[in-house]
Every structure is written in structure tokens, then in C-alpha cells.
Tab-separated table of C-alpha atoms and ligand atoms in Angstrom:
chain	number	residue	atom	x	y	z
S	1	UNK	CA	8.406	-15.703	6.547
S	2	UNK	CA	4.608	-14.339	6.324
S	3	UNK	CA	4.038	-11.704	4.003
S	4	UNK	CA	5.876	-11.122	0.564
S	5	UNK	CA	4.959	-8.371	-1.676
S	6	UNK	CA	6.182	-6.755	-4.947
S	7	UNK	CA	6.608	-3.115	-5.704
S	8	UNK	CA	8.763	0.311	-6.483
S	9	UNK	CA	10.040	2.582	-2.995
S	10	UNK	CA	10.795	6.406	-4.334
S	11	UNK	CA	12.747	8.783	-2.301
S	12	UNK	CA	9.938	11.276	-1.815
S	13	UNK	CA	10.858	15.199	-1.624
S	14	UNK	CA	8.542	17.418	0.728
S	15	UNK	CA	8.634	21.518	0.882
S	16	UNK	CA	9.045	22.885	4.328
S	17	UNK	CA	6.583	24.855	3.511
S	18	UNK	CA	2.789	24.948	2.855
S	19	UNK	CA	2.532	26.574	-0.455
S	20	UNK	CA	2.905	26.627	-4.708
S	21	UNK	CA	5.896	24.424	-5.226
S	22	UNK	CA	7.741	26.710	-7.443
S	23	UNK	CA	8.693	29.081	-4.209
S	24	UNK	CA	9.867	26.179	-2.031
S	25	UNK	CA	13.636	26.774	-1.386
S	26	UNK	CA	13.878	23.307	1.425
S	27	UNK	CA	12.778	20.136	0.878
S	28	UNK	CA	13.095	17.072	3.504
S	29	UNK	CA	13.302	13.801	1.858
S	30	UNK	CA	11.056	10.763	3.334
S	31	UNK	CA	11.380	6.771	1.920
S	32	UNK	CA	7.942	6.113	0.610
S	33	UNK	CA	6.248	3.630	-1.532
S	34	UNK	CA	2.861	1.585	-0.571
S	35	UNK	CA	4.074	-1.949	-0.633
S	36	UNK	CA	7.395	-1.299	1.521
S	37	UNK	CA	4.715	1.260	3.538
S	38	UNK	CA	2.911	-1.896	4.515
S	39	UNK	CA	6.007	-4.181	5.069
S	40	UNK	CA	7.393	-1.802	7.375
S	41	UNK	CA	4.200	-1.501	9.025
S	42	UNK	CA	4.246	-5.680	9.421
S	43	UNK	CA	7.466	-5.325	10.808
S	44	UNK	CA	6.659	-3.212	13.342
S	45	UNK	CA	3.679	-5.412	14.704
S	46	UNK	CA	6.094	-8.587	14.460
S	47	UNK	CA	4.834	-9.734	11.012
S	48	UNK	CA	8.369	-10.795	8.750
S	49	UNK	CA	7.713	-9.761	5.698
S	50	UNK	CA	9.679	-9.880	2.334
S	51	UNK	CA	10.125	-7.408	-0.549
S	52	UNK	CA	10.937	-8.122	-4.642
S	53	UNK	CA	11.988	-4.911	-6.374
S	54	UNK	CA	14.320	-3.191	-8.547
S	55	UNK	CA	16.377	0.204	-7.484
S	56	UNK	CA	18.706	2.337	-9.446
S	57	UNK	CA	22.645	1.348	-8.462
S	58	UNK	CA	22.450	4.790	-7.744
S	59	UNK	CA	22.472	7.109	-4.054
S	60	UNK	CA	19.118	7.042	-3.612
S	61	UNK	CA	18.946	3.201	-4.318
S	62	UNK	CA	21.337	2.389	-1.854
S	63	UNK	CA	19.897	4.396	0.510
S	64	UNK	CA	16.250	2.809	0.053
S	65	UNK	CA	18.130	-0.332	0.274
S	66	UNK	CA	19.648	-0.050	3.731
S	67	UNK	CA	16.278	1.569	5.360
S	68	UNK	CA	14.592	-1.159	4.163
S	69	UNK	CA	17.114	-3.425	5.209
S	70	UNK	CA	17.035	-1.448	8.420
S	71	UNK	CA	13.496	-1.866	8.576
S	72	UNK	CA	13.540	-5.882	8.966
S	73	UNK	CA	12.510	-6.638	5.713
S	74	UNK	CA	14.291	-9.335	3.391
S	75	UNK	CA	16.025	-7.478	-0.064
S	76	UNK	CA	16.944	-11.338	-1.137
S	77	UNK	CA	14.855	-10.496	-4.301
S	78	UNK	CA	15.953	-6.714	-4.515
S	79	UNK	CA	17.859	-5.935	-7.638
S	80	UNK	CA	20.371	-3.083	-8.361
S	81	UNK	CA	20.563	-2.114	-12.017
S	82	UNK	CA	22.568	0.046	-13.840
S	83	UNK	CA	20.326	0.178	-16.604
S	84	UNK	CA	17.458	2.987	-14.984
S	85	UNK	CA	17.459	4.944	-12.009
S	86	UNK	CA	15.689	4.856	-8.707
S	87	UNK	CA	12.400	6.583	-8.925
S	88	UNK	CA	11.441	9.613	-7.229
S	89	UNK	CA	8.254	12.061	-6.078
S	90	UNK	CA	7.258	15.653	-4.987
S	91	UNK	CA	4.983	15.645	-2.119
S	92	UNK	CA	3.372	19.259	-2.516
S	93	UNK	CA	1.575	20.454	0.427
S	94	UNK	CA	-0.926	23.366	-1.142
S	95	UNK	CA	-3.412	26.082	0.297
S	96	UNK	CA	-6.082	24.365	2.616
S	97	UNK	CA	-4.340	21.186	3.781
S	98	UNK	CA	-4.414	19.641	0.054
S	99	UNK	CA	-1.453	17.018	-0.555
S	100	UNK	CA	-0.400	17.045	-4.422
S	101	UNK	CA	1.894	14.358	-5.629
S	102	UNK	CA	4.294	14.667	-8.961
S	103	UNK	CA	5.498	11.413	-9.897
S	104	UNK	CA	9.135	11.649	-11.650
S	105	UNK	CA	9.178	7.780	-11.987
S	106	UNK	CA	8.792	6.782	-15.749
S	107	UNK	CA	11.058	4.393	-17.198
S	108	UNK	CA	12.538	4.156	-13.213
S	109	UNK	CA	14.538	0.776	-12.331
S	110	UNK	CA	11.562	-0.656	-10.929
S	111	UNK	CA	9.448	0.073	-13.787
S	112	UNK	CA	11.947	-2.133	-15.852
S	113	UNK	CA	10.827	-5.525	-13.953
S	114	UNK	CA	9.663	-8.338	-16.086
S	115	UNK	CA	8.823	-11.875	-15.080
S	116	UNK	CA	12.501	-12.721	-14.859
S	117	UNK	CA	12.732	-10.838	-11.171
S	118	UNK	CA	10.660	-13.587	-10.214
S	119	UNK	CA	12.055	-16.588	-8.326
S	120	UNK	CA	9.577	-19.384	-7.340
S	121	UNK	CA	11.991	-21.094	-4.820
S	122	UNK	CA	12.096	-17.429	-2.604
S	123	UNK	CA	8.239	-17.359	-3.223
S	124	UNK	CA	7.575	-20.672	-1.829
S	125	UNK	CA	8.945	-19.509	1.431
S	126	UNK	CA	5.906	-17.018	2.165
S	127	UNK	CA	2.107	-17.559	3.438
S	128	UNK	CA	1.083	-14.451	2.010
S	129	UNK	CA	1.485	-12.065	-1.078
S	130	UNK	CA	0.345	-8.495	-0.616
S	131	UNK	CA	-0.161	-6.863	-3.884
S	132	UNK	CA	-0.861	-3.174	-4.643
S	133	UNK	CA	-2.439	-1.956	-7.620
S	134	UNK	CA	0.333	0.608	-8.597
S	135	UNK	CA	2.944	-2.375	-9.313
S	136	UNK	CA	0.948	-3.006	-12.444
S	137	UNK	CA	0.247	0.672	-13.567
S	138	UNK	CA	4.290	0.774	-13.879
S	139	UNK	CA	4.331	-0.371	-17.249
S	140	UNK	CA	3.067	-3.654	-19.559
S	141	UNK	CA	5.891	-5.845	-17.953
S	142	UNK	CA	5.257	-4.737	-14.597
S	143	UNK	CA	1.603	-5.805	-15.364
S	144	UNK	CA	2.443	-9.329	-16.879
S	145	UNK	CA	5.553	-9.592	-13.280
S	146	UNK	CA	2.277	-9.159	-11.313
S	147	UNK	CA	0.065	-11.690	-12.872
S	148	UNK	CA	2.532	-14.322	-12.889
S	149	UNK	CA	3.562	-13.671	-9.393
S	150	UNK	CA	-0.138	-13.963	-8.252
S	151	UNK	CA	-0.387	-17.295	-10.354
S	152	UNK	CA	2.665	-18.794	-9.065
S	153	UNK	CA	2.233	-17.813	-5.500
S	154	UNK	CA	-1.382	-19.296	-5.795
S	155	UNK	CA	-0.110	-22.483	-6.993
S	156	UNK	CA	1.917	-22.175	-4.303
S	157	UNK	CA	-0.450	-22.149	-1.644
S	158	UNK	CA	-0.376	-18.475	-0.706
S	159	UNK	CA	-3.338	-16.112	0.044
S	160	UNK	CA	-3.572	-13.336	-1.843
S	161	UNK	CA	-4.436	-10.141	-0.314
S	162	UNK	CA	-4.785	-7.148	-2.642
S	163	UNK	CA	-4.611	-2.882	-2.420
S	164	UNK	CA	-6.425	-1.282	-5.554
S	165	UNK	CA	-4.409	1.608	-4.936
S	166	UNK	CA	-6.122	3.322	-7.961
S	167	UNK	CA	-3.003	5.931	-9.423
S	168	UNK	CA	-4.787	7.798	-12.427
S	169	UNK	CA	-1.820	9.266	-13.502
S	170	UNK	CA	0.101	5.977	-13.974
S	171	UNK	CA	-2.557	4.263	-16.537
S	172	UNK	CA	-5.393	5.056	-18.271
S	173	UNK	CA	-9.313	4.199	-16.394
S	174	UNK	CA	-9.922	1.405	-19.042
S	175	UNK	CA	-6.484	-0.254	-18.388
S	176	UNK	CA	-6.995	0.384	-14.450
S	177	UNK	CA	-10.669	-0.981	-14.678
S	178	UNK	CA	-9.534	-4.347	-16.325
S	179	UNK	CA	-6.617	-5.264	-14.538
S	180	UNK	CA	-7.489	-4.150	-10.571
S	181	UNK	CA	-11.104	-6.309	-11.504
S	182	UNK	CA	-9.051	-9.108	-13.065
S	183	UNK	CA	-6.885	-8.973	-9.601
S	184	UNK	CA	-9.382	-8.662	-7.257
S	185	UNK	CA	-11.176	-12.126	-8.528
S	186	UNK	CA	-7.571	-13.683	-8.035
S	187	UNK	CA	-7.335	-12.540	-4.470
S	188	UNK	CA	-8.932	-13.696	-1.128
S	189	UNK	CA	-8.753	-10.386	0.615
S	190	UNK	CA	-9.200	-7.012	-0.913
S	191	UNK	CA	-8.664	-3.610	0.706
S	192	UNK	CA	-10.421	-0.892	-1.802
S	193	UNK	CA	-10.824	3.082	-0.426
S	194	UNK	CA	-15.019	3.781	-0.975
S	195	UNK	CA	-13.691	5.766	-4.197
S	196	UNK	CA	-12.080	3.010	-5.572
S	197	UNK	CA	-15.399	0.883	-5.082
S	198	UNK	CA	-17.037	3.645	-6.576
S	199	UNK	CA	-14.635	3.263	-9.586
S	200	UNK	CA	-14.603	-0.068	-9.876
S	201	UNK	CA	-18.498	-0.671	-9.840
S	202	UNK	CA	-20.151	2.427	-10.557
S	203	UNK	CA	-21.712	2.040	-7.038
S	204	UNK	CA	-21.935	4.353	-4.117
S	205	UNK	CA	-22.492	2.488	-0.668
S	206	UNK	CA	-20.230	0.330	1.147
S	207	UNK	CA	-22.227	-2.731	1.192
S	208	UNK	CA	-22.869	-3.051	-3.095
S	209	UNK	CA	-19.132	-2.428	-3.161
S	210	UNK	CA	-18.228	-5.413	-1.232
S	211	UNK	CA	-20.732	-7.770	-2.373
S	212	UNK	CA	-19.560	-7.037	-5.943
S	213	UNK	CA	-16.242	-7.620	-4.901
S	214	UNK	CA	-17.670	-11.403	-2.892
S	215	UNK	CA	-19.206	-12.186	-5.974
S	216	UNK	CA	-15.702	-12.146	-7.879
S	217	UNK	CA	-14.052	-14.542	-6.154
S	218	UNK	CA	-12.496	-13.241	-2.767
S	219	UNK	CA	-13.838	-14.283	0.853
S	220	UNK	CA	-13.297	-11.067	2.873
S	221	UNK	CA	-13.573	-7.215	1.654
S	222	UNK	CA	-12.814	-4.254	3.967
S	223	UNK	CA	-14.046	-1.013	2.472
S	224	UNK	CA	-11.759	1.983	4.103
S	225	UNK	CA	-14.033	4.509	4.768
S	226	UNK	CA	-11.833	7.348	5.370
S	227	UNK	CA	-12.491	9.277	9.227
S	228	UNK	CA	-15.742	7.394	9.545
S	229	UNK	CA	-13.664	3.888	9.391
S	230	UNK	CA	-14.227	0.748	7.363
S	231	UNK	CA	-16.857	-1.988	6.884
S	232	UNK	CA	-16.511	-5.302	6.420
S	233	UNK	CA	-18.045	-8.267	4.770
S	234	UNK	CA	-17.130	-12.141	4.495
S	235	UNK	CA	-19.742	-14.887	3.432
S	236	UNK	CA	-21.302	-14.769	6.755
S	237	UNK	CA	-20.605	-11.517	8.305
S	238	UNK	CA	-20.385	-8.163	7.911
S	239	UNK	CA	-20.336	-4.506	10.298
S	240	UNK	CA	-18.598	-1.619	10.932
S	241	UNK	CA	-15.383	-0.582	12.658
S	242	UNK	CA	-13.707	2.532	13.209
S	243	UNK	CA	-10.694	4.253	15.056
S	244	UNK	CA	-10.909	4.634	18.996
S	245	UNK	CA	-10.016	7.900	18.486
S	246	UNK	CA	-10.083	11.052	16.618
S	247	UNK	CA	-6.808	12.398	15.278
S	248	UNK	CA	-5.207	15.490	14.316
S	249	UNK	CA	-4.201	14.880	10.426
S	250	UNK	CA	-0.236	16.313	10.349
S	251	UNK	CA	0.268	13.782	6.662
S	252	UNK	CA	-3.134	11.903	4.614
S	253	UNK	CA	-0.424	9.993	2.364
S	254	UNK	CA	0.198	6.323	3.733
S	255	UNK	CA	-3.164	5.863	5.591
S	256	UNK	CA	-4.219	3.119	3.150
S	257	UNK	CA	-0.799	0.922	3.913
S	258	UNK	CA	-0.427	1.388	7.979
S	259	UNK	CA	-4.593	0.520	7.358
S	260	UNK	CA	-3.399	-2.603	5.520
S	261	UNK	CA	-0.664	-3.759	8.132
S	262	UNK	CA	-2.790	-3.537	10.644
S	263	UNK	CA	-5.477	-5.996	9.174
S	264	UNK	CA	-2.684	-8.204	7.931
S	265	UNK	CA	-1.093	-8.547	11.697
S	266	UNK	CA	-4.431	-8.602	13.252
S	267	UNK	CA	-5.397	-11.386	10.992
S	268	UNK	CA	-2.291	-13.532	11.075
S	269	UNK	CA	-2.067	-12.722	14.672
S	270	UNK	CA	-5.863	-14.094	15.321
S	271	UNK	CA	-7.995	-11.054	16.080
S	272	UNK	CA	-11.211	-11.517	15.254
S	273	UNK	CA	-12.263	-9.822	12.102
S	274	UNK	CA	-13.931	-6.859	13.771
S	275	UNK	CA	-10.748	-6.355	15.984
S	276	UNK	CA	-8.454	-6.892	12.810
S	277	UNK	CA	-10.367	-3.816	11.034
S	278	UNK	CA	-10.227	-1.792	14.233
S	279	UNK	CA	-6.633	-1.848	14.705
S	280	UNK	CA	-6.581	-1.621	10.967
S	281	UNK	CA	-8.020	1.896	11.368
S	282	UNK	CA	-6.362	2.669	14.519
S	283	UNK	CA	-2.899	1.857	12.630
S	284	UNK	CA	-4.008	4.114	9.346
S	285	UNK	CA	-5.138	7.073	11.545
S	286	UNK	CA	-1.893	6.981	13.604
S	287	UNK	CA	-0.111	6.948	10.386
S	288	UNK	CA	-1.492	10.505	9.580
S	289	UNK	CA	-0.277	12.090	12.713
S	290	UNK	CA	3.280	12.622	11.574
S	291	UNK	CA	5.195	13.715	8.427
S	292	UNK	CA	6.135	10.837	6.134
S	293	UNK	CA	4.919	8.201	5.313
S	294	UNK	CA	6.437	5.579	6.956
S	295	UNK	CA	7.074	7.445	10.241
S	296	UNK	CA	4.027	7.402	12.129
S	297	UNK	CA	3.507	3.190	11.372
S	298	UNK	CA	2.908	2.304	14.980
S	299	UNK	CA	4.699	-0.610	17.305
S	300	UNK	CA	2.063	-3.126	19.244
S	301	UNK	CA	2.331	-0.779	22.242
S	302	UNK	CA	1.332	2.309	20.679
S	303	UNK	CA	-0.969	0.871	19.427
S	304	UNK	CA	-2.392	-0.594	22.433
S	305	UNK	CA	-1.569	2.941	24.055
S	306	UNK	CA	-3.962	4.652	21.427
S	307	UNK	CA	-6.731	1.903	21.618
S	308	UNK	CA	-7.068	2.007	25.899
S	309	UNK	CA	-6.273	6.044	25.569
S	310	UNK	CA	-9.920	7.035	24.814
S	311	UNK	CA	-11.321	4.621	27.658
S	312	UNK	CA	-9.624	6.397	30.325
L	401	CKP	O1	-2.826	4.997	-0.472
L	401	CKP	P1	-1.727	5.497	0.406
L	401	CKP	O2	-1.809	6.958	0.735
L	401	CKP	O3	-1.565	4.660	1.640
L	401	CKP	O4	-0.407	5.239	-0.461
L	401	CKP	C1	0.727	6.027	-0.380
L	401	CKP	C2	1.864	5.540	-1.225
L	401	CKP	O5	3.403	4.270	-3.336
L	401	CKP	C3	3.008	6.549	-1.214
L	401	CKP	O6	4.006	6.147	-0.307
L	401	CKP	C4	3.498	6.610	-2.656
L	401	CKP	O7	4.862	6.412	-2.757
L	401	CKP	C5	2.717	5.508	-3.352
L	401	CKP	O8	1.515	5.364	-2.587
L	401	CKP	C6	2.457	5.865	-4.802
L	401	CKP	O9	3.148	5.324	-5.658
L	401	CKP	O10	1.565	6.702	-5.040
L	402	MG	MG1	-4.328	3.678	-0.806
């Protein structure tokens, strides 16, 4: 198998309807949570992909557990406990296209995970270990899962690729400061949004952001860049890429993992790095198009479809 990565999947709850939350009468319920986001995404572009996690023995764990079952993903090292429930979150769609998101996920069965749902023997059987940086704003042992995960998958021989996924309303900025910089100079890629960088270093353009990142440790940096795309920077090159196309935005939330799947497959697939952050950006943006966040993750042909659409 390729990619392995470590994380909590929510059932999230949308309104039907634009507006203050405390009028909506009909939700529809989506399966959402960045790392499995990103999995699925792999999936789709022919990357297998494995997933350690914990869900609730509860409906809503079982039903994460088949779809990502369903998806093509491994659940080898997916627990059911009876001792928390599966987390969930409202995805609030407000006045003027603004997305809010209530977490209802303290204390959840995947914030529970320690060290001990770690098994180096189901490790040892992946190339790659895709970390997010919401795993370790779950709680402490979440934190210390995540740093021994990254330390035995290193010795290991994996390459570490990392999401800051900065989640303000899981830690405090001190805690998030130390641990995503203490992550990033484990890792050999890392994915930050501009913001992040801008977080992270106190620095607003692309290019500081990823040379403070180099300087850390880690060989390649893409900086998403929102609509306008992403740069990129190794030890010997750097430039721009950015979507073939303009989109109509239906969804923001998932972006950042379809943008992540589609550097991963692109990379383990040999594109060169300029077409691995192209269809990076041409997967995020097609994520956007439809409701959910898993959804809109494209197959190789729509993505090929979307790329050749613009040059006809
Ligand atoms: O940065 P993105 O919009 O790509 O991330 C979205 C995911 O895991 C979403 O699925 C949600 O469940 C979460 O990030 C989260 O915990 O915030
Ligand atoms: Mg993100």
C-alpha cells in the first residue's frame, strides 16, 4: 500500500438552507474529515491508501466505517469503542456565501487515541504517511499518537508529507505554533494554505513562507494559494501553478484535501512537480463545485476532462 494516514471522520450536518442556523428545520448529512478527505481522494486517482482511527460503536460509526470501507481504503487499524462516541459537525452556510463550522467533537472516540492504536507491523507496510495538523489539536494523547507515528514511520523508511490544517478552535495559537513547526521539520513535504504560512512565520509572501519552511528540514513546500493557485519550492526549483480553469464555488470546505491528493498521486504517479501542483489545484477546485466534502474528489478522467476542457 502507498499512503497511510491518521485521523478522526465526523458525520457532518448541513442546513438546506442558506441562513442563521437556529431556523434550519432540514439538514443533509455528508462523511467528512481531512485525512479520510484525502484518502478518498487517493483512491479515486488509483493511490491505495490506509486509515488508523477510532469511531464510536455507535450508528454513525458504523456508517463512517462502511463508506470508508466503500471508499477503498483499509480500516485494519480502525477501532470501535464503546467508551466515546463518534464525533460530529454543523456545516452552517450564512448570509454572503460564508461557511461556519461548529465542532461537537470533544472527548469523541477518536479524540481518545493514545500511542497504543499504533501498530508498527501495519505501518511498515506503507511508503507514505500523510499527516494533518488537526490529529494533534484532538487532545495531549492525540498529540504524543502523532509524534510517535511520525518517528516510527520515519524509522521505517516512510516519507512524511504533512497538512498544517491550522483549527483555532481545537488548541490554543501557542500550542498550534509549537507542534505544526515541530512537524513540519519532521516532514519532507508540507502543504500549508498562505494563512497558515502567515501564522506560522509572521510572513506575508509565498516565497519567505516556503524558504522558512526549506530551512526546517523538508525538501519540497507547496503554498496553496487559494483561486490564484499554489507555488512551489524544492532546493533547486521553484514557480507557480494554478487551475486550468475557473470554477463556480457550490462548497469551500475540502479544497485543501482533494488539493493534497492530487499532489500525492501526481507525485507517486511521476508528474513532474509543476504538473503534480497543477492537478493538485485542478483536484481542490473541482472539489468546491459540489456539496460535501468528499463528493466532488475527482476520478483520473475528470480530471483529465477538466484539464483539456479550457483548451478547446
Ligand atoms: O482544509 P479543508 O477545507 O480541506 O479541510 C476540511 C476538513 O477535518 C473537513 O472535512 C472537516 O471535517 C475537517 O477539515 C476538520 O476537522 O475541520
Ligand atoms: Mg486545509
Amino acid at each position: 500500500m502507498d499512503v497511510l494516514s491518521i485521523g478522526e471522520t465526523m458525520i457532518a450536518f448541513s442546513p438546506n438552507e442558506v441562513g442563521p442556523m437556529r431556523y434550519a428545520r432540514d439538514f443533509s448529512t455528508h462523511i467528512a474529515g481531512a485525512e479520510t478527505n484525502t484518502l478518498i481522494g487517493l483512491e479515486k486517482l488509483g493511490v491505495r491508501t490506509g486509515w488508523i482511527s477510532q469511531l464510536g460503536n455507535d450508528e454513525l460509526g458504523h456508517r463512517i466505517l462502511s463508506f470508508v470501507r466503500g471508499e477503498g481504503i483499509n480500516v485494519d487499524s480502525v477501532k470501535l469503542t464503546d467508551e466515546a462516541r463518534t464525533g460530529i459537525f454543523l456545516k452552517e452556510k450564512a448570509r454572503y456565501d460564508q461557511t461556519h463550522v461548529h465542532y461537537y467533537r470533544n472527548d469523541s472516540a477518536a479524540s481518545i487515541m493514545s500511542k497504543d492504536n499504533i501498530d508498527k507491523s501495519y505501518i511498515s507496510q506503507f511508503k507514505y504517511l500523510y499527516i494533518t495538523g488537526i490529529t494533534p489539536a484532538l487532545s495531549e494523547n492525540c498529540k504524543e499518537a502523532v509524534l510517535y507515528l511520525i518517528n516510527v514511520a520515519k524509522e521505517l523508511g516512510l516519507k512524511v508529507i504533512f497538512d498544517p490544517n491550522l483549527r483555532l478552535k481545537l488548541w490554543s495559537e501557542e500550542e498550534a505554533r509549537e507542534t505544526l513547526l515541530n512537524i513540519i521539520s519532521l516532514s519532507d513535504i508540507v502543504l500549508p494554505g498562505i494563512s497558515e504560512g502567515e501564522f506560522l512565520f509572521n510572513e506575508k509572501s509565498e516565497d519567505k513562507i516556503a524558504q522558512h519552511i526549506v530551512d526546517l528540514g523538508p525538501s519540497t513546500v507547496i503554498v496553496k494559494l487559494g483561486e490564484k493557485g499554489a507555488y512551489y519550492q524544492t532546493r533547486n526549483e521553484s514557480g507557480y501553478a494554478k487551475a486550468s480553469k475557473e470554477i463556480e464555488v457550490v462548497d469551500p470546505v475540502g479544497a485543501g484535501d482533494g488539493f493534497a491528493a492530487g499532489y500525492i498521486a501526481g507525485f507517486i504517479n511521476g508528474l513532474s512537480l509543476h504538473d503534480a501542483v497543477e492537478q493538485a489545484c485542478n483536484a481542490g477546485a473541482l472539489v468546491t463545485t459540489v456539496k460535501g466534502d468528499v463528493e466532488g474528489l475527482p476520478s483520473e478522467n475528470e480530471l483529465e476532462q477538466f484539464k483539456n476542457q479550457d483548451k478547446t
